[in-house]
Coordinates of N, CA and C in Angstrom, one line a residue:
M1 N 192.5 -15.8 81.5 CA 191.8 -16.8 81.4 C 191.4 -17.6 80.3
E2 N 191.9 -17.2 79.5 CA 191.1 -17.9 78.2 C 192.7 -19.4 78.0
Q3 N 194.3 -18.7 78.4 CA 195.1 -19.8 77.8 C 195.3 -20.7 79.2
G4 N 195.0 -19.9 80.3 CA 195.0 -20.7 81.3 C 193.5 -22.0 81.2
Y5 N 192.7 -21.7 80.7 CA 191.8 -22.6 80.2 C 192.0 -24.1 79.0
A6 N 193.2 -23.3 78.7 CA 193.3 -23.3 77.5 C 194.6 -25.0 78.0
D7 N 195.1 -24.0 78.0 CA 196.5 -25.1 79.1 C 196.0 -25.8 79.6
G8 N 194.9 -25.9 80.0 CA 194.7 -26.6 81.1 C 195.1 -26.1 82.9
S9 N 195.8 -25.0 83.2 CA 196.7 -24.2 84.3 C 195.1 -23.9 84.9
F10 N 194.2 -24.3 84.8 CA 193.1 -23.0 85.4 C 191.7 -23.5 85.4
R11 N 191.4 -24.3 86.5 CA 189.7 -24.5 85.6 C 188.8 -24.1 85.4
K12 N 188.3 -24.6 84.8 CA 187.0 -24.0 84.3 C 186.1 -23.5 85.2
V13 N 185.1 -22.2 85.6 CA 184.8 -21.7 86.8 C 183.7 -20.4 86.6
G14 N 183.5 -20.2 85.0 CA 182.6 -19.2 84.5 C 182.8 -19.3 82.9
T15 N 182.7 -18.4 82.5 CA 182.9 -18.3 81.4 C 184.6 -17.3 81.4
P16 N 185.3 -16.6 80.8 CA 186.6 -16.0 81.2 C 186.5 -14.8 81.2
K17 N 185.8 -14.3 80.4 CA 184.8 -12.8 80.6 C 184.2 -12.7 82.3
V18 N 183.5 -13.0 82.4 CA 182.9 -13.3 83.9 C 183.7 -14.1 85.4
V19 N 184.9 -14.2 85.4 CA 185.7 -15.1 86.0 C 187.2 -13.2 85.9
A20 N 187.6 -13.3 85.1 CA 188.7 -12.1 84.7 C 187.9 -10.8 85.2
Y21 N 187.0 -10.2 85.7 CA 185.6 -9.4 85.5 C 185.2 -9.4 87.3
G22 N 185.2 -10.5 88.0 CA 185.1 -11.3 89.3 C 186.2 -11.0 89.6
V23 N 187.4 -11.4 89.5 CA 189.3 -10.8 90.3 C 189.5 -9.3 90.1
L24 N 189.7 -9.0 89.0 CA 189.5 -7.2 89.0 C 188.5 -6.6 89.2
G25 N 187.1 -6.9 89.9 CA 186.2 -5.7 91.0 C 186.7 -6.8 92.9
M26 N 186.9 -7.9 93.0 CA 187.2 -8.2 94.0 C 189.0 -7.5 94.4
L27 N 189.8 -7.2 93.5 CA 191.1 -6.9 93.5 C 190.5 -4.6 93.9
N28 N 189.9 -4.8 92.8 CA 190.0 -3.1 92.2 C 188.8 -2.0 93.4
W29 N 187.7 -3.3 94.2 CA 186.7 -3.0 95.8 C 187.9 -2.0 96.2
T30 N 188.7 -3.1 96.5 CA 189.7 -2.7 98.4 C 189.2 -1.4 98.6
H31 N 189.6 -0.6 98.0 CA 189.9 0.9 98.4 C 188.7 1.3 98.8
R32 N 187.7 0.5 99.1 CA 186.6 1.8 99.8 C 186.0 0.6 101.1
W33 N 186.6 0.4 100.7 CA 186.7 -0.7 103.0 C 187.3 -1.0 103.7
Y34 N 189.0 -1.6 102.8 CA 190.0 -1.3 103.9 C 190.7 0.8 103.9
K35 N 190.9 0.0 105.4 CA 191.0 1.7 106.2 C 192.6 1.5 106.5
P36 N 193.5 1.9 106.1 CA 194.7 1.6 106.9 C 194.7 1.8 108.9
G37 N 195.2 0.7 109.2 CA 195.8 0.8 111.2 C 194.1 -0.2 112.0
H38 N 193.5 -0.4 111.3 CA 192.4 -1.3 111.8 C 192.9 -2.0 112.1
S39 N 192.2 -3.5 112.2 CA 192.6 -4.8 112.2 C 193.2 -6.0 111.5
E40 N 193.6 -4.9 110.3 CA 194.6 -5.6 108.5 C 195.7 -4.8 108.7
T41 N 196.0 -5.6 108.4 CA 197.4 -5.0 107.9 C 197.7 -5.3 106.4
G42 N 198.1 -4.2 105.9 CA 197.9 -3.9 104.2 C 197.9 -4.8 103.3
E43 N 198.7 -5.5 103.9 CA 199.1 -7.8 103.1 C 198.1 -8.1 103.4
D44 N 197.3 -8.4 104.9 CA 196.5 -9.4 105.1 C 195.5 -8.9 103.7
P45 N 194.9 -8.5 103.2 CA 193.8 -8.3 102.3 C 194.0 -9.3 101.4
G46 N 195.1 -8.7 100.7 CA 196.2 -9.3 99.9 C 196.7 -10.8 99.5
A47 N 197.4 -11.1 100.8 CA 197.7 -12.4 100.9 C 196.4 -13.8 100.4
T48 N 195.1 -12.4 101.2 CA 193.3 -13.4 100.9 C 192.5 -13.3 100.2
F49 N 193.0 -12.6 98.6 CA 192.6 -12.2 98.1 C 193.0 -13.6 97.5
A50 N 194.6 -13.2 97.2 CA 195.8 -13.9 96.5 C 195.4 -16.0 96.0
E51 N 194.9 -16.8 97.9 CA 194.3 -17.1 98.6 C 193.4 -17.8 97.9
M52 N 192.5 -16.8 97.6 CA 191.6 -16.8 97.3 C 191.3 -17.9 95.7
I53 N 192.2 -16.6 95.3 CA 191.9 -16.7 93.4 C 192.8 -17.9 93.5
I54 N 194.0 -18.4 93.4 CA 195.0 -19.3 93.0 C 193.6 -20.2 93.9
S55 N 193.6 -19.9 94.7 CA 193.1 -22.0 95.4 C 191.7 -22.0 94.8
G56 N 190.5 -21.4 94.3 CA 189.7 -21.3 93.4 C 189.9 -22.0 92.1
L57 N 191.1 -21.0 90.9 CA 191.4 -21.3 90.2 C 191.6 -22.4 89.6
E58 N 193.3 -23.2 90.8 CA 194.2 -23.4 90.5 C 193.5 -24.7 90.0
S59 N 193.8 -25.9 88.8 CA 193.8 -26.8 88.2 C 194.2 -28.1 89.1
P60 N 193.3 -28.6 90.0 CA 193.8 -29.6 90.8 C 194.1 -31.3 89.6
Y61 N 195.0 -30.6 88.8 CA 195.5 -31.9 87.5 C 196.3 -31.6 87.4

């Protein structure tokens, strides 16, 4: 996060520590609610999370 903030590849949305914990928390809790065989495929959460993270952090410049 710090490097991305420094080189401008990430937009600053919070402190690097809080953003990193948020991303890791989102990914690390998937096992608590994701149930294989339900409406979502195994790829759905990953694709959704990737889009959320990249869109949320991507620098507009």
